[in-house]
C-alpha cells in the first residue's frame, strides 16, 4: 500500500519585524552620524609611511597653504584667552576676547586681527584671508605668535604640529621653522596622509577599527 502524500505548502516568513529593525538602525545611524565640516583652509598634505597617531589635545598647529600663506590653529580656549589679554595689554589692539577664544584659527596680521575676528564665518576662509605675515624675515609675525603661545602655556610644552600643502614653497617652511627655533620649540610633528602603515602599530589598529587619522 502506497504512502499517503501530504500536500506541500509554500513557506511564508513574516518580514515585518525585520524591516522595522532595519529602519530603526538606519534612523539611528542617520541621526547620530557627524559629517566632517568643510575645512576653512584647503590643504593637500603629502603622503608618508607613518606609525604614530597625531595628538588630539593641547594642539598648536601651523598650516601653510599652497600659496605660502600661514595660519595658526589652537584647541585650548584658556590659552587663547590669555593670549588675547596679552595682545590687548601689549599692543592695545582692542580685541574681542570672547571672539578670540572661539575662533578656530587665526590668519591675519596683528593690525588686521580685530577685523578678522569680526568677519562672518562664511567669509573666514583661507583663500579670502592674507594669513599671518612671515615672508619678510624682518617682519615674521609668527615669531611673536609663538612667543605668545610659549608664555601662555607657562612652561608646559604643547603638541606642536606643522601641516603644509604639497605645493607650498620652501621659503614659507623656512620662516615657520625660524619662528619655532626663536622660541625654543625644537620638536614638532609633521602632519601627513599615512599610507602603507606598518602592521601592529597604533595607527594600524586605528585603521583596522575604521578610524582614519592624519599623522
Coordinates of N, CA and C in Angstrom, one line a residue:
X1 N 0.8 -1.2 0.0 CA 0.0 0.0 0.0 C 0.9 1.3 0.0
X2 N 0.7 2.2 -0.9 CA 1.5 3.3 -1.0 C 1.3 4.3 0.1
X3 N 2.3 5.1 0.4 CA 2.3 6.1 1.5 C 1.4 7.3 1.0
X4 N 0.7 7.8 1.9 CA -0.2 8.9 1.6 C 0.7 10.2 1.4
X5 N 0.5 10.9 0.4 CA 1.3 12.1 0.1 C 0.6 13.3 0.8
X6 N 1.4 14.0 1.6 CA 0.9 15.2 2.2 C 1.0 16.4 1.3
X7 N 0.0 17.2 1.2 CA 0.1 18.4 0.3 C 1.2 19.3 0.8
X8 N 2.0 19.8 -0.1 CA 3.0 20.8 0.2 C 2.5 22.2 0.2
X9 N 2.9 22.9 1.3 CA 2.5 24.3 1.4 C 3.8 25.2 1.3
X10 N 3.6 26.3 0.6 CA 4.8 27.2 0.5 C 5.1 27.8 1.8
X11 N 6.4 28.0 2.1 CA 6.8 28.6 3.4 C 6.6 30.1 3.4
X12 N 6.0 30.6 4.4 CA 5.7 32.0 4.5 C 6.4 32.6 5.7
X13 N 7.3 33.6 5.5 CA 8.0 34.3 6.6 C 7.6 35.7 6.7
X14 N 7.2 36.1 7.9 CA 6.8 37.4 8.1 C 8.0 38.3 8.4
X15 N 8.2 39.2 7.4 CA 9.4 40.1 7.5 C 9.1 41.4 8.1
X16 N 8.0 41.6 8.6 CA 7.6 42.9 9.2 C 8.5 43.4 10.3
X17 N 8.8 42.4 11.2 CA 9.7 42.8 12.4 C 11.1 43.1 11.9
X18 N 11.6 42.4 10.9 CA 13.0 42.6 10.4 C 13.1 44.0 9.8
X19 N 12.0 44.3 9.0 CA 12.0 45.6 8.3 C 12.0 46.8 9.4
X20 N 11.2 46.5 10.4 CA 11.2 47.6 11.5 C 12.5 47.8 12.1
X21 N 13.2 46.7 12.4 CA 14.6 46.7 13.0 C 15.5 47.4 12.0
X22 N 15.5 47.1 10.7 CA 16.3 47.7 9.8 C 16.1 49.2 9.7
X23 N 14.9 49.7 9.7 CA 14.6 51.1 9.6 C 15.0 51.8 10.9
X24 N 14.9 51.1 12.0 CA 15.3 51.7 13.3 C 16.8 51.9 13.3
X25 N 17.6 50.9 12.8 CA 19.0 51.0 12.8 C 19.4 52.2 11.8
X26 N 18.8 52.2 10.7 CA 19.1 53.3 9.7 C 18.8 54.6 10.3
X27 N 17.7 54.8 11.0 CA 17.4 56.1 11.6 C 18.4 56.5 12.6
X28 N 18.9 55.5 13.4 CA 19.9 55.7 14.4 C 21.2 56.2 13.8
X29 N 21.6 55.6 12.8 CA 22.9 56.0 12.2 C 22.8 57.3 11.5
X30 N 21.6 57.7 10.9 CA 21.5 59.0 10.3 C 21.5 60.1 11.3
X31 N 20.8 59.8 12.4 CA 20.7 60.9 13.5 C 22.0 61.1 14.3
X32 N 22.8 60.0 14.4 CA 24.0 60.1 15.2 C 25.3 60.4 14.4
X33 N 25.2 60.3 13.1 CA 26.4 60.5 12.3 C 26.8 62.0 12.3
X34 N 28.0 62.3 12.5 CA 28.5 63.6 12.4 C 29.4 63.8 11.2
X35 N 28.9 64.6 10.2 CA 29.6 64.8 9.0 C 30.8 65.8 9.2
X36 N 31.9 65.5 8.6 CA 33.1 66.4 8.7 C 32.8 67.7 8.0
X37 N 32.9 68.8 8.7 CA 32.6 70.1 8.1 C 33.7 70.5 7.1
X38 N 33.4 71.3 6.1 CA 34.3 71.7 5.1 C 35.4 72.5 5.8
X39 N 36.7 72.3 5.4 CA 37.8 73.0 6.0 C 37.9 74.4 5.6
X40 N 38.2 75.3 6.5 CA 38.3 76.7 6.2 C 39.6 76.9 5.4
X41 N 40.6 76.1 5.6 CA 41.9 76.2 4.9 C 42.1 74.9 4.1
X42 N 42.1 75.0 2.8 CA 42.2 73.9 2.0 C 43.7 73.5 1.8
X43 N 44.1 72.3 2.3 CA 45.5 71.9 2.2 C 45.5 70.5 1.7
X44 N 46.3 70.2 0.7 CA 46.6 68.8 0.2 C 47.9 68.4 0.8
X45 N 47.8 67.6 1.9 CA 49.1 67.2 2.5 C 49.7 66.0 1.9
X46 N 51.1 65.9 2.0 CA 51.8 64.8 1.3 C 51.5 63.5 2.0
X47 N 51.8 62.4 1.3 CA 51.6 61.1 1.9 C 53.0 60.6 2.5
X48 N 52.9 59.7 3.5 CA 54.1 59.2 4.1 C 53.7 57.9 4.8
X49 N 54.8 57.1 5.1 CA 54.6 55.9 5.9 C 54.7 56.3 7.3
X50 N 53.6 56.2 8.1 CA 53.5 56.6 9.4 C 53.1 55.5 10.4
X51 N 53.5 55.6 11.6 CA 53.2 54.6 12.6 C 52.6 55.2 13.9
X52 N 52.6 56.5 13.9 CA 52.1 57.2 15.1 C 50.9 58.0 14.9
X53 N 50.0 58.0 15.8 CA 48.7 58.7 15.7 C 49.0 60.2 16.2
X54 N 48.4 61.1 15.4 CA 48.6 62.5 15.8 C 47.9 62.8 17.1
X55 N 48.4 63.7 18.0 CA 47.7 64.0 19.2 C 46.4 64.7 19.0
X56 N 45.6 64.7 20.0 CA 44.2 65.3 19.9 C 44.0 66.4 21.0
X57 N 45.0 66.7 21.8 CA 44.8 67.6 22.9 C 46.0 68.5 23.0
X58 N 45.8 69.8 23.5 CA 46.9 70.7 23.6 C 47.6 70.9 22.3
X59 N 46.8 71.1 21.3 CA 47.4 71.2 19.9 C 47.6 72.7 19.5
X60 N 48.8 72.9 19.0 CA 49.1 74.2 18.4 C 49.6 73.8 16.9
X61 N 48.8 74.1 16.0 CA 49.1 73.7 14.6 C 49.3 74.9 13.7
X62 N 50.4 74.8 13.0 CA 50.7 75.9 12.0 C 50.4 75.3 10.6
X63 N 49.6 76.0 9.8 CA 49.2 75.5 8.5 C 49.8 76.4 7.4
X64 N 50.3 75.8 6.4 CA 50.8 76.5 5.2 C 50.1 76.1 4.0
X65 N 49.3 77.0 3.3 CA 48.6 76.6 2.2 C 49.4 76.6 0.9
X66 N 48.8 76.3 -0.2 CA 49.6 76.2 -1.5 C 50.2 77.5 -1.9
X67 N 49.7 78.6 -1.4 CA 50.2 79.9 -1.8 C 51.2 80.4 -0.8
X68 N 51.5 79.6 0.2 CA 52.5 80.0 1.2 C 52.0 80.9 2.3
X69 N 50.6 81.0 2.4 CA 50.0 81.8 3.5 C 50.0 80.9 4.7
X70 N 50.2 81.5 5.9 CA 50.4 80.8 7.1 C 49.2 81.1 8.1
X71 N 48.7 80.0 8.7 CA 47.6 80.1 9.6 C 47.9 79.4 10.9
X72 N 47.3 79.8 12.0 CA 47.6 79.1 13.3 C 46.3 78.6 13.9
X73 N 46.3 77.4 14.3 CA 45.1 76.7 15.0 C 45.5 76.3 16.4
X74 N 44.6 76.5 17.3 CA 44.8 76.0 18.7 C 43.5 75.5 19.3
X75 N 43.5 74.6 20.2 CA 42.3 74.0 20.7 C 42.0 74.4 22.2
X76 N 42.9 75.0 22.9 CA 42.8 75.3 24.3 C 42.2 76.8 24.4
X77 N 41.0 76.9 24.8 CA 40.4 78.2 24.9 C 41.0 79.1 26.0
X78 N 41.4 78.4 27.1 CA 42.1 79.2 28.2 C 43.4 79.8 27.7
X79 N 44.1 79.1 27.0 CA 45.4 79.6 26.4 C 45.1 80.8 25.5
X80 N 44.0 80.6 24.6 CA 43.7 81.7 23.7 C 43.2 82.9 24.4
X81 N 42.5 82.7 25.5 CA 42.1 83.9 26.3 C 43.3 84.6 26.9
X82 N 44.3 83.9 27.4 CA 45.5 84.5 27.9 C 46.2 85.3 26.8
X83 N 46.3 84.7 25.6 CA 46.9 85.4 24.5 C 46.2 86.7 24.1
X84 N 44.9 86.6 24.1 CA 44.1 87.8 23.7 C 44.3 88.9 24.7
X85 N 44.3 88.6 26.0 CA 44.5 89.6 27.0 C 45.9 90.2 26.9
X86 N 46.9 89.4 26.6 CA 48.3 89.8 26.5 C 48.4 90.8 25.3
X87 N 47.8 90.4 24.2 CA 47.8 91.3 23.0 C 47.1 92.6 23.2
X88 N 46.0 92.6 24.0 CA 45.3 93.9 24.3 C 46.2 94.7 25.2
X89 N 46.9 94.1 26.1 CA 47.8 94.9 27.0 C 49.0 95.4 26.4
X90 N 49.7 94.6 25.6 CA 51.0 95.0 25.0 C 50.9 95.7 23.7
X91 N 49.8 95.4 22.9 CA 49.7 96.1 21.6 C 48.5 97.0 21.5
X92 N 47.7 97.0 22.6 CA 46.5 97.8 22.6 C 45.6 97.6 21.4
X93 N 45.3 96.4 21.0 CA 44.5 96.0 19.8 C 43.0 96.1 20.0
X94 N 42.6 96.1 21.2 CA 41.1 96.2 21.5 C 40.4 95.0 21.0
X95 N 41.0 93.8 21.1 CA 40.3 92.6 20.6 C 39.2 92.1 21.5
X96 N 38.2 91.5 20.8 CA 37.1 90.9 21.5 C 37.6 89.6 22.0
X97 N 37.8 89.5 23.3 CA 38.4 88.3 23.9 C 37.5 87.0 23.7
X98 N 36.2 87.2 23.8 CA 35.3 86.1 23.6 C 35.4 85.5 22.2
X99 N 35.4 86.4 21.2 CA 35.5 86.0 19.8 C 36.9 85.4 19.5
X100 N 37.9 85.9 20.2 CA 39.3 85.3 20.0 C 39.3 83.9 20.6
X101 N 38.7 83.7 21.7 CA 38.6 82.3 22.3 C 37.9 81.3 21.4
X102 N 36.8 81.8 20.7 CA 36.0 80.9 19.9 C 36.5 80.7 18.5
X103 N 37.5 81.5 18.1 CA 38.0 81.4 16.7 C 38.8 80.1 16.6
X104 N 38.4 79.3 15.6 CA 39.2 78.0 15.4 C 40.6 78.2 14.9
X105 N 40.8 79.3 14.2 CA 42.2 79.6 13.7 C 42.4 81.1 13.5
X106 N 43.6 81.5 13.2 CA 43.9 82.9 13.0 C 44.7 83.0 11.7
X107 N 44.4 84.0 10.9 CA 45.0 84.2 9.6 C 45.1 85.6 9.2
X108 N 45.6 86.5 10.0 CA 45.8 87.9 9.7 C 46.9 88.5 10.5
X109 N 47.4 89.7 10.0 CA 48.4 90.4 10.8 C 47.8 90.9 12.1
X110 N 48.7 91.3 13.0 CA 48.2 91.8 14.3 C 47.3 93.0 14.0
X111 N 47.7 93.9 13.1 CA 46.9 95.1 12.8 C 45.6 94.7 12.2
X112 N 45.4 93.6 11.5 CA 44.2 93.2 10.9 C 43.4 92.2 11.7
X113 N 43.9 91.9 12.9 CA 43.3 90.8 13.7 C 41.9 91.2 14.2
X114 N 41.6 92.4 14.6 CA 40.3 92.8 15.1 C 39.3 92.7 13.9
X115 N 39.6 93.1 12.7 CA 38.7 93.0 11.6 C 38.5 91.5 11.2
X116 N 39.6 90.7 11.4 CA 39.5 89.2 11.1 C 38.4 88.6 12.1
X117 N 38.5 88.9 13.3 CA 37.6 88.4 14.3 C 36.1 88.8 14.1
X118 N 35.9 90.0 13.4 CA 34.6 90.5 13.2 C 34.0 89.9 11.9
X119 N 34.8 89.1 11.1 CA 34.2 88.6 9.9 C 33.2 87.5 10.2
X120 N 32.1 87.4 9.4 CA 31.2 86.3 9.5 C 31.9 85.0 9.1
X121 N 31.4 83.9 9.6 CA 32.0 82.6 9.4 C 32.2 82.2 7.9
X122 N 31.2 82.6 7.1 CA 31.3 82.2 5.7 C 32.4 82.9 4.9
X123 N 32.9 84.0 5.5 CA 34.0 84.8 4.9 C 35.3 84.5 5.5
X124 N 35.3 83.7 6.6 CA 36.6 83.4 7.2 C 37.2 82.1 6.6
X125 N 37.6 82.2 5.4 CA 38.1 81.1 4.6 C 39.5 81.5 4.2
X126 N 40.4 80.4 4.1 CA 41.8 80.7 3.9 C 42.1 81.4 2.6
X127 N 41.3 81.1 1.5 CA 41.6 81.7 0.2 C 41.2 83.2 0.2
X128 N 40.4 83.7 1.2 CA 40.0 85.1 1.3 C 40.8 85.9 2.3
X129 N 41.7 85.2 3.0 CA 42.5 85.8 4.1 C 43.9 86.0 3.7
X130 N 44.6 87.0 4.3 CA 46.0 87.3 3.9 C 47.0 86.3 4.6
X131 N 46.5 85.7 5.8 CA 47.4 84.8 6.5 C 48.3 85.7 7.5
X132 N 49.0 85.0 8.3 CA 50.0 85.6 9.2 C 51.2 86.0 8.4
X133 N 51.7 87.3 8.5 CA 52.9 87.7 7.7 C 54.1 86.9 8.2
X134 N 54.8 86.2 7.2 CA 56.0 85.5 7.5 C 57.1 85.7 6.4
X135 N 56.7 86.2 5.3 CA 57.6 86.2 4.1 C 58.7 87.1 4.2
X136 N 58.5 88.2 5.0 CA 59.6 89.2 5.2 C 60.3 88.8 6.5
X137 N 61.6 88.4 6.4 CA 62.3 88.0 7.5 C 62.4 89.0 8.6
X138 N 62.3 90.3 8.3 CA 62.4 91.3 9.3 C 61.0 91.6 9.9
X139 N 60.0 91.0 9.4 CA 58.6 91.1 10.0 C 57.9 89.8 10.0
X140 N 58.5 88.8 10.6 CA 57.9 87.4 10.7 C 57.0 87.4 12.0
X141 N 55.8 87.7 11.8 CA 54.9 87.9 12.9 C 54.6 86.5 13.6
X142 N 54.9 85.4 12.9 CA 54.7 84.1 13.5 C 55.6 83.9 14.7
X143 N 56.7 84.6 14.7 CA 57.7 84.5 15.8 C 57.0 85.1 17.1
X144 N 56.3 86.2 16.9 CA 55.6 86.8 18.0 C 54.4 85.9 18.5
X145 N 53.7 85.3 17.5 CA 52.6 84.4 17.9 C 53.2 83.2 18.7
X146 N 54.3 82.7 18.3 CA 54.8 81.5 19.0 C 55.3 81.9 20.4
X147 N 55.8 83.2 20.6 CA 56.2 83.7 21.9 C 54.9 83.8 22.8
X148 N 53.8 84.2 22.2 CA 52.5 84.3 22.9 C 52.1 82.9 23.4
X149 N 52.3 81.9 22.5 CA 51.9 80.5 22.8 C 52.8 80.0 23.9
X150 N 54.1 80.2 23.8 CA 55.0 79.7 24.8 C 54.7 80.3 26.2
X151 N 54.5 81.6 26.2 CA 54.2 82.3 27.5 C 52.8 81.8 28.1
X152 N 51.8 81.6 27.2 CA 50.5 81.2 27.7 C 50.5 79.8 28.3
X153 N 51.3 79.0 27.7 CA 51.4 77.6 28.2 C 52.2 77.5 29.5
X154 N 52.9 78.6 29.9 CA 53.6 78.7 31.2 C 54.6 77.5 31.5
X155 N 55.4 77.3 30.5 CA 56.5 76.3 30.7 C 56.1 74.9 30.2
X156 N 54.8 74.6 30.0 CA 54.4 73.3 29.5 C 54.6 73.3 28.0
X157 N 54.8 72.2 27.5 CA 55.1 72.1 26.0 C 53.8 71.6 25.3
X158 N 53.2 72.4 24.4 CA 52.1 72.0 23.7 C 52.5 71.0 22.6
X159 N 51.5 70.3 22.0 CA 51.8 69.4 20.9 C 51.8 70.2 19.6
X160 N 53.0 70.5 19.2 CA 53.3 71.4 18.0 C 53.2 70.6 16.7
X161 N 52.3 71.0 15.8 CA 52.1 70.3 14.5 C 52.4 71.3 13.4
X162 N 52.9 70.8 12.3 CA 53.1 71.6 11.1 C 52.4 70.9 9.9
X163 N 51.5 71.5 9.3 CA 50.7 71.0 8.2 C 50.9 71.8 7.0
X164 N 51.6 71.3 6.0 CA 51.9 72.1 4.8 C 51.4 71.4 3.6
X165 N 51.0 72.3 2.7 CA 50.4 71.8 1.4 C 51.6 71.3 0.5
X166 N 51.2 70.3 -0.3 CA 52.2 69.7 -1.3 C 52.9 70.8 -2.2
X167 N 52.1 71.9 -2.5 CA 52.6 72.9 -3.4 C 53.2 74.1 -2.7
X168 N 53.2 74.1 -1.4 CA 53.9 75.2 -0.7 C 55.4 75.2 -1.0
X169 N 55.9 76.4 -1.1 CA 57.3 76.6 -1.4 C 58.2 76.6 -0.1
X170 N 59.4 76.3 -0.3 CA 60.4 76.2 0.8 C 60.5 77.5 1.7
X171 N 60.5 78.7 1.1 CA 60.7 79.9 2.0 C 59.6 80.0 3.1
X172 N 58.4 79.6 2.8 CA 57.3 79.6 3.8 C 57.7 78.7 4.9
X173 N 58.1 77.4 4.6 CA 58.5 76.5 5.6 C 59.7 77.0 6.4
X174 N 60.7 77.6 5.8 CA 61.8 78.1 6.5 C 61.4 79.2 7.5
X175 N 60.5 80.1 7.1 CA 60.1 81.1 8.0 C 59.4 80.6 9.2
X176 N 58.6 79.5 9.0 CA 57.9 78.8 10.1 C 58.9 78.2 11.1
X177 N 59.8 77.5 10.5 CA 60.9 76.8 11.3 C 61.7 77.8 12.1
X178 N 62.0 79.0 11.5 CA 62.7 80.0 12.2 C 61.9 80.5 13.4
X179 N 60.6 80.7 13.2 CA 59.8 81.2 14.3 C 59.8 80.1 15.5
X180 N 59.8 78.8 15.1 CA 59.8 77.8 16.1 C 61.1 77.9 16.9
X181 N 62.2 78.0 16.2 CA 63.6 77.9 16.8 C 63.8 79.1 17.7
X182 N 63.3 80.3 17.3 CA 63.5 81.5 18.1 C 62.7 81.4 19.5
X183 N 61.8 80.5 19.5 CA 61.0 80.4 20.8 C 61.3 79.0 21.5
X184 N 62.4 78.4 21.1 CA 62.9 77.2 21.7 C 61.9 76.0 21.5
X185 N 61.1 76.1 20.4 CA 60.3 74.9 20.0 C 61.1 74.1 19.0
X186 N 61.8 73.2 19.5 CA 62.8 72.4 18.7 C 62.2 71.1 18.2
X187 N 61.1 70.7 18.8 CA 60.5 69.4 18.3 C 59.0 69.7 17.9
X188 N 58.7 69.2 16.7 CA 57.4 69.4 16.2 C 57.0 68.1 15.3
X189 N 55.8 68.0 15.0 CA 55.3 66.8 14.3 C 54.7 67.2 12.9
X190 N 55.2 66.6 11.9 CA 54.6 66.9 10.5 C 53.3 66.1 10.3
X191 N 52.3 66.8 9.8 CA 51.0 66.2 9.5 C 51.0 65.7 8.1
X192 N 50.9 64.4 7.9 CA 50.9 63.8 6.6 C 49.7 62.8 6.5
X193 N 49.5 62.4 5.3 CA 48.4 61.4 5.0 C 49.1 60.0 5.0
X194 N 48.8 59.2 6.0 CA 49.5 57.9 6.1 C 49.1 56.9 5.1
X195 N 50.1 56.2 4.6 CA 49.8 55.0 3.7 C 50.8 53.9 4.0
X196 N 50.5 52.7 3.7 CA 51.3 51.5 4.0 C 51.8 51.6 5.4
X197 N 50.8 51.7 6.3 CA 51.0 51.7 7.8 C 51.6 50.4 8.2
X198 N 52.7 50.4 9.0 CA 53.2 49.1 9.5 C 52.2 48.3 10.3
X199 N 52.1 47.0 10.1 CA 51.2 46.2 10.8 C 51.5 46.1 12.2
X200 N 50.5 46.2 13.1 CA 50.6 46.1 14.5 C 50.9 47.4 15.2
X201 N 51.1 48.5 14.5 CA 51.3 49.8 15.1 C 50.0 50.4 15.6
X202 N 50.1 51.5 16.4 CA 48.9 52.1 16.9 C 48.1 52.7 15.8
X203 N 48.7 53.3 14.8 CA 47.9 53.8 13.6 C 47.3 52.7 12.8
X204 N 47.9 51.5 12.7 CA 47.4 50.4 12.0 C 46.1 49.9 12.7
X205 N 46.2 49.8 14.1 CA 45.0 49.4 14.8 C 43.8 50.4 14.6
X206 N 44.1 51.7 14.6 CA 43.1 52.7 14.3 C 42.5 52.5 13.0
X207 N 43.3 52.2 12.0 CA 42.8 52.0 10.6 C 41.9 50.7 10.5
X208 N 42.3 49.7 11.3 CA 41.5 48.5 11.3 C 40.2 48.7 11.9
X209 N 40.1 49.6 12.9 CA 38.8 49.8 13.6 C 38.0 50.8 12.8
X210 N 38.5 51.3 11.7 CA 37.6 52.1 10.8 C 37.9 53.6 11.0
X211 N 38.8 54.0 11.8 CA 39.2 55.4 12.0 C 40.3 55.8 11.1
X212 N 40.1 56.9 10.4 CA 41.1 57.4 9.5 C 41.7 58.7 10.1
X213 N 43.0 58.7 10.4 CA 43.6 59.8 11.1 C 44.8 60.3 10.3
X214 N 45.0 61.6 10.4 CA 46.2 62.1 9.8 C 47.3 62.1 10.7
X215 N 48.5 62.0 10.2 CA 49.7 62.0 11.1 C 50.7 63.0 10.6

